[in-house]
Short mmCIF file of C-alpha atoms in Angstrom, two decimals:
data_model
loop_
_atom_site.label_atom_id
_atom_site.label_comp_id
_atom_site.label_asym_id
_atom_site.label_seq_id
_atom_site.Cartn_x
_atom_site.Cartn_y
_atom_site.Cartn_z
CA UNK A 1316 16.71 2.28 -4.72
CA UNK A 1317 17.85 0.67 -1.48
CA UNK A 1318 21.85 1.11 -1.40
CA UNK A 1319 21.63 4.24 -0.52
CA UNK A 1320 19.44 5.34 2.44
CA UNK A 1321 19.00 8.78 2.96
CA UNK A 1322 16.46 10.53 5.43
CA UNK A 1323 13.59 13.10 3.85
CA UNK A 1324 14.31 16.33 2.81
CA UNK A 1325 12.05 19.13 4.46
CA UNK A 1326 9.93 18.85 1.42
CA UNK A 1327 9.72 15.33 2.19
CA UNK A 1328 8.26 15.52 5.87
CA UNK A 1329 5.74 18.38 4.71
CA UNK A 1330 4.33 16.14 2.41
CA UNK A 1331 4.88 13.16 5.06
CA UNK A 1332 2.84 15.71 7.42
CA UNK A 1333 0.34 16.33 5.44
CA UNK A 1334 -0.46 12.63 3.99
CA UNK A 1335 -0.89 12.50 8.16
CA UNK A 1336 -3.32 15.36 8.05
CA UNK A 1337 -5.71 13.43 5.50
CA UNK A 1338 -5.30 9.87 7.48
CA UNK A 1339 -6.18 11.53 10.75
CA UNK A 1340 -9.66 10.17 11.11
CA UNK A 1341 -8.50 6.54 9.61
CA UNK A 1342 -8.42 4.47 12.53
CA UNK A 1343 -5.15 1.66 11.14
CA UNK A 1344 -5.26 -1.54 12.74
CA UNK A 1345 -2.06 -2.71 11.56
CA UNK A 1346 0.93 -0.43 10.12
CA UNK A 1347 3.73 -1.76 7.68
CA UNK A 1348 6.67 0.15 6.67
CA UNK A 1349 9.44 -0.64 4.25
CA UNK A 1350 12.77 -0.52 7.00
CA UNK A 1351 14.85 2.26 4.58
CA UNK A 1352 14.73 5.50 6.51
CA UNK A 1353 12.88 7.70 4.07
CA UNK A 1354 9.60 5.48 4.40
CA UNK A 1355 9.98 4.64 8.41
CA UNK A 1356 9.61 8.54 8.53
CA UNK A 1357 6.99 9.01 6.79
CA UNK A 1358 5.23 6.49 8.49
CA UNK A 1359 5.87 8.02 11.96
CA UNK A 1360 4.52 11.18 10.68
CA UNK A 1361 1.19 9.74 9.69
CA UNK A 1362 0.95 8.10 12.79
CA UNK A 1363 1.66 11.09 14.60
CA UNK A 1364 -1.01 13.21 12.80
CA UNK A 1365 -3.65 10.49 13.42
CA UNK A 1366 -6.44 10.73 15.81
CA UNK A 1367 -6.38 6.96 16.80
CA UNK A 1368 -3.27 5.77 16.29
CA UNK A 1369 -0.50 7.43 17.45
CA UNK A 1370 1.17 4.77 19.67
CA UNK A 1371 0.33 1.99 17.02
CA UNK A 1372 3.80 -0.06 17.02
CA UNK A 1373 4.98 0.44 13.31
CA UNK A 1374 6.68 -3.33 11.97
CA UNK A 1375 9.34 -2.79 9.43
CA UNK A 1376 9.57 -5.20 6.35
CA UNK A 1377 12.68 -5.43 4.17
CA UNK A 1378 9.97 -6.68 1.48
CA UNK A 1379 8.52 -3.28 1.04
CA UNK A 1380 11.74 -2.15 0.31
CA UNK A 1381 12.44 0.20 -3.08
CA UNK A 1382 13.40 -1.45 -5.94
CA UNK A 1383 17.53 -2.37 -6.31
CA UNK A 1384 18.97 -0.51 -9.22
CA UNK A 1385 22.64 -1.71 -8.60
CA UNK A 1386 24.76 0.01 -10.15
CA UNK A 1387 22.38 3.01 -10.94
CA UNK A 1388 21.94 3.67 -7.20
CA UNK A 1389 22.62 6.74 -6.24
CA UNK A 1390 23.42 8.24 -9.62
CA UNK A 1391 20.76 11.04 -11.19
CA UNK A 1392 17.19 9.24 -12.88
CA UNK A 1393 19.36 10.81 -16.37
CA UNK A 1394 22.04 8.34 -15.99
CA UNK A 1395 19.25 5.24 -15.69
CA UNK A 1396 17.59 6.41 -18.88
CA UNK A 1397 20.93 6.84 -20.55
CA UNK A 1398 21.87 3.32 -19.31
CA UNK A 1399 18.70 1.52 -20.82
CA UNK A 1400 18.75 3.55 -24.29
CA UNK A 1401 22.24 2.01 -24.62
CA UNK A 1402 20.69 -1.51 -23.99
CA UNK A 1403 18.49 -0.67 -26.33
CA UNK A 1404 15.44 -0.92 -23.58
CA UNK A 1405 12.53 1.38 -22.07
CA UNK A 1406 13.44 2.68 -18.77
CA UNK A 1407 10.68 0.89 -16.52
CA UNK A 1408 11.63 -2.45 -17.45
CA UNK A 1409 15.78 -1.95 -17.76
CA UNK A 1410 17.02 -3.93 -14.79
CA UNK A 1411 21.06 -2.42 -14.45
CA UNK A 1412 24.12 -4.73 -13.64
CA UNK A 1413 23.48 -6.01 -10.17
CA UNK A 1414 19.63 -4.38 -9.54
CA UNK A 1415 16.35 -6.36 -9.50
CA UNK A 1416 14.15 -7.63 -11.94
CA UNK A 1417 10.80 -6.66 -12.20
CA UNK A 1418 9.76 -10.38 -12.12
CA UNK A 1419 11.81 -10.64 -8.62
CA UNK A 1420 10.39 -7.29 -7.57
CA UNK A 1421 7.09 -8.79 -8.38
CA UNK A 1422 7.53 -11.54 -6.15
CA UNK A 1423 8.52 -10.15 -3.32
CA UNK A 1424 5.37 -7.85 -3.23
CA UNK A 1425 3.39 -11.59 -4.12
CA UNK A 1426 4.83 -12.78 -0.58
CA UNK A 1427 4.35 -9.89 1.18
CA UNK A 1428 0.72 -9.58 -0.07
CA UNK A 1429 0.60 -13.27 0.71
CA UNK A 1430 1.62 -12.72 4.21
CA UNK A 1431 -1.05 -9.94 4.83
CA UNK A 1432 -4.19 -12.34 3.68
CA UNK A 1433 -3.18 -14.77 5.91
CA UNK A 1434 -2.74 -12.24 9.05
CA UNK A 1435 -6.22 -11.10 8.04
CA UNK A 1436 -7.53 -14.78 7.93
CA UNK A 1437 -5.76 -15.10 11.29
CA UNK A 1438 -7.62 -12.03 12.64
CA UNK A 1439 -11.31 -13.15 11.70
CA UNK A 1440 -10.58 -16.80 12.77
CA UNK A 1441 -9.45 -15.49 16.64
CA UNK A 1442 -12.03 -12.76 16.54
CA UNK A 1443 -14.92 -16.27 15.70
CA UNK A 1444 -13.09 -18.37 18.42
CA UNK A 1445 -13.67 -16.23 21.34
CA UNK A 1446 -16.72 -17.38 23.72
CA UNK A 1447 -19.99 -15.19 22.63
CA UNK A 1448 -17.89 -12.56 20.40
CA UNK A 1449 -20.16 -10.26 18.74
CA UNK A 1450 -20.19 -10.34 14.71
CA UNK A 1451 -17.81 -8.43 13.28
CA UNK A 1452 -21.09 -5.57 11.94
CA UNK A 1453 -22.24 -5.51 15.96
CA UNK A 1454 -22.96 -2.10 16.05
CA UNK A 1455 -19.73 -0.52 16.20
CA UNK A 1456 -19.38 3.49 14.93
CA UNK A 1457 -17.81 3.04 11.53
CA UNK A 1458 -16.92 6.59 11.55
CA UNK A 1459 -13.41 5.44 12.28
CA UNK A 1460 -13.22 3.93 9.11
CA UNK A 1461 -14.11 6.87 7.02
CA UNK A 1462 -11.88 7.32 4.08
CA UNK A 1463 -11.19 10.80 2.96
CA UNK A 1464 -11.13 10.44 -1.02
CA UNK A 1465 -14.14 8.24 -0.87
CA UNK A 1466 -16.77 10.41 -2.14
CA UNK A 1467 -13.88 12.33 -4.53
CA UNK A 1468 -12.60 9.14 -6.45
CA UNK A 1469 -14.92 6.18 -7.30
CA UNK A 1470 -18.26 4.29 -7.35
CA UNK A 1471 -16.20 1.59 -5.13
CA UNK A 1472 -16.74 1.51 -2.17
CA UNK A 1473 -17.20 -0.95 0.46
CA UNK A 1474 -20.37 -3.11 1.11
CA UNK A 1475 -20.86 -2.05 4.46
CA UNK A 1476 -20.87 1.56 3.34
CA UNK A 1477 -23.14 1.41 0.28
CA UNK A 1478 -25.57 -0.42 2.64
CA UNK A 1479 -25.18 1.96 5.15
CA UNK A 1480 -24.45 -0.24 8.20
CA UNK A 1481 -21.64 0.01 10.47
CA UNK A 1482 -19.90 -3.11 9.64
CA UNK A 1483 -16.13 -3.09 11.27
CA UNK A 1484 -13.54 -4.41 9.08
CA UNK A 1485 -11.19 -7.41 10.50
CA UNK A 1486 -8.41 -5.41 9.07
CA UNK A 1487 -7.60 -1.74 8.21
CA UNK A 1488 -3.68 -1.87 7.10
CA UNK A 1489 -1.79 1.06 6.54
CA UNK A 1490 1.60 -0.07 4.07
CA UNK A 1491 4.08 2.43 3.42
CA UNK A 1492 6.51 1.53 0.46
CA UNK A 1493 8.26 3.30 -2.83
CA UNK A 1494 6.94 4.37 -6.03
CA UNK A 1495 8.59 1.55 -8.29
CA UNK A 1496 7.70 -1.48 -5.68
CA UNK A 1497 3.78 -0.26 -5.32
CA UNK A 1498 3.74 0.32 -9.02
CA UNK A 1499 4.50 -3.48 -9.37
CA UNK A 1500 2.51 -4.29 -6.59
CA UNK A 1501 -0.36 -2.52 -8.07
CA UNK A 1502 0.44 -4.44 -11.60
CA UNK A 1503 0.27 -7.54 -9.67
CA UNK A 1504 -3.16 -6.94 -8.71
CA UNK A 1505 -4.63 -5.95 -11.78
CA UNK A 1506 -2.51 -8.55 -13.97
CA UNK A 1507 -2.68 -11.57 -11.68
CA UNK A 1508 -5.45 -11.22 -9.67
CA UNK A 1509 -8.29 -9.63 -11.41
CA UNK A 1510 -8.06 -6.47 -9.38
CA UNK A 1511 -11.55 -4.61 -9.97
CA UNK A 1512 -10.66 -1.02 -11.17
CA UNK A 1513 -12.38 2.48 -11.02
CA UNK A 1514 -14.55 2.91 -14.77
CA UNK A 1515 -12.25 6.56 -14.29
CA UNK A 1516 -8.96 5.11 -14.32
CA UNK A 1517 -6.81 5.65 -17.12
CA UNK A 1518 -3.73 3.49 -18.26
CA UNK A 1519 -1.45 6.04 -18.03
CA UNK A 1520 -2.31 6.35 -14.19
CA UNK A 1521 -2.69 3.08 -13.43
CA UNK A 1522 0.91 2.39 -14.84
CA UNK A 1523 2.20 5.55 -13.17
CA UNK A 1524 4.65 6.46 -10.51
CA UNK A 1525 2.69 7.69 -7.29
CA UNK A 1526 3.88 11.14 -6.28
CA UNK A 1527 5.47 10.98 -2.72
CA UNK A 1528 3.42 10.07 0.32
CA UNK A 1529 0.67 9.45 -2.86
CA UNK A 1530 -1.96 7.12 -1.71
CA UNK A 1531 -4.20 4.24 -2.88
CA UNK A 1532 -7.17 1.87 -1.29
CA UNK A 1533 -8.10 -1.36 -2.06
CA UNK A 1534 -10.40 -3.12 -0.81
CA UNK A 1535 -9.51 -6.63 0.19
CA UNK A 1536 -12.60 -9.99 0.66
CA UNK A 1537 -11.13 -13.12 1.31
CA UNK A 1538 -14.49 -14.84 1.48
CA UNK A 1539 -15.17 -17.86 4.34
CA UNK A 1540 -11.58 -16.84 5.24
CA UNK A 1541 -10.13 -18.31 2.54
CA UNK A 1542 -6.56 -16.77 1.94
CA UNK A 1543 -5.94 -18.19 -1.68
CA UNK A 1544 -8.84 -16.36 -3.39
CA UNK A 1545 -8.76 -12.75 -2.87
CA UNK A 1546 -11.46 -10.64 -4.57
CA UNK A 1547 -9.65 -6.84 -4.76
CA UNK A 1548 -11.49 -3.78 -5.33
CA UNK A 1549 -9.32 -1.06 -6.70
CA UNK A 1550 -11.07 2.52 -4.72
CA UNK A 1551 -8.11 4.87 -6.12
CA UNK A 1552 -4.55 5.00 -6.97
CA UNK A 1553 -1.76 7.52 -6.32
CA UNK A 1554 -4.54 9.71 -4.66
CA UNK A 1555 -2.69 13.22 -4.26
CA UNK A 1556 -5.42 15.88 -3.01
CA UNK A 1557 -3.30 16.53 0.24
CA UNK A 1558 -0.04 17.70 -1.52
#
């Protein structure tokens, strides 16, 4: 949860480490990290693993924040379980005394989501503005875009690559959250917005809690910049070949 905010363990920064090791040839173009401690670590170890991005400024977001339990925080995942079977509910969807519901948990990864499409928008409208700008596939190496699980997880994949030009996306954005808020967030997509998924992905890991420092793509096409009308391509989820 968020009350209480404890660093990672060791175990915690070699998986933080090695999440790193499989980003390093991801060039980022934007980083977003919840503001607990646990996930601003791990962040600064990916960027410090990466080949391009090391002195990327990393913005903290108290909307990527874990989930609030109330007053399950910091008390064993037992004591949650025992607290729902006595309300007579299923763990995932027991909100305890004082913690967050999944519909206001849901929201707040709506408005973050929200916020990114328009910075994206914002990006390809500058990058349009400026006197004789070259088009956004001008050539450019996409080798900096290379995704590591590509070849290992799905058809999906983006246009640009299936084509095989070098198109350069408007934004690459690396978000580091928790399990419980990106399995919402994930929900979200697939529930509300049509998220395209992998023909391999099961229901069981689609409603799953990522391991740590787990990791999932989407792809992202707000077409003629339009903000309102995302089309989202699901590459993988809670990708875990690194740990």
């Amino acid at each position: 949860g968020q009350g209480v905010d404890e660093p990672l363990s060791a175990t915690g920064f070699r998986q933080a480490d090695a999440a790193g090791v499989f980003l390093s040839n991801v060039k980022f173009t934007h980083v977003f990290s919840s503001d607990l401690i646990r996930a601003k670590q791990t962040a600064a170890a990916i960027l410090g693993k990466n080949r391009f991005c090391k002195d990327m400024e990393i913005k903290y977001d108290a909307r990527l924040r874990e989930r609030k339990y109330g007053v399950a925080e910091g008390r064993p995942l037992a004591d949650l379980k025992a607290m729902a079977k006595d309300a007579g509910e299923q763990c995932p969807s027991f909100t305890p005394s004082g913690g967050e519901t999944l519909d206001e948990l849901r929201e707040r990864a709506r408005d973050f989501f929200e916020f990114l499409c328009h910075l994206a928008v914002e990006l390809e409208q500058k990058e349009h503005s400026k006197p004789g700008a070259p088009g956004r596939s001008s050539g450019t190496s996409g080798e900096q875009f290379v995704f590591p699980w590509t070849n290992q997880c799905s058809e999906a994949e983006p246009s640009s690559e299936r084509s095989g030009s070098s198109t350069v996306l408007d934004a690459n954005i690396l978000v580091v959250s928790h399990g419980a808020y990106m399995r919402n967030w994930i929900g979200y997509f697939v529930s509300d917005l049509n998220c395209t998924l992998p023909a391999n992905l099961t229901k069981s890991q689609l409603s799953s809690v990522s391991p740590n420092t787990g990791v999932s793509h989407f792809i992202i096409n707000l077409e003629k910049g339009n903000s309102l009308n995302p089309k989202i391509t699901c590459v993988c989820v809670n990708q875990d070949s690194h740990l």
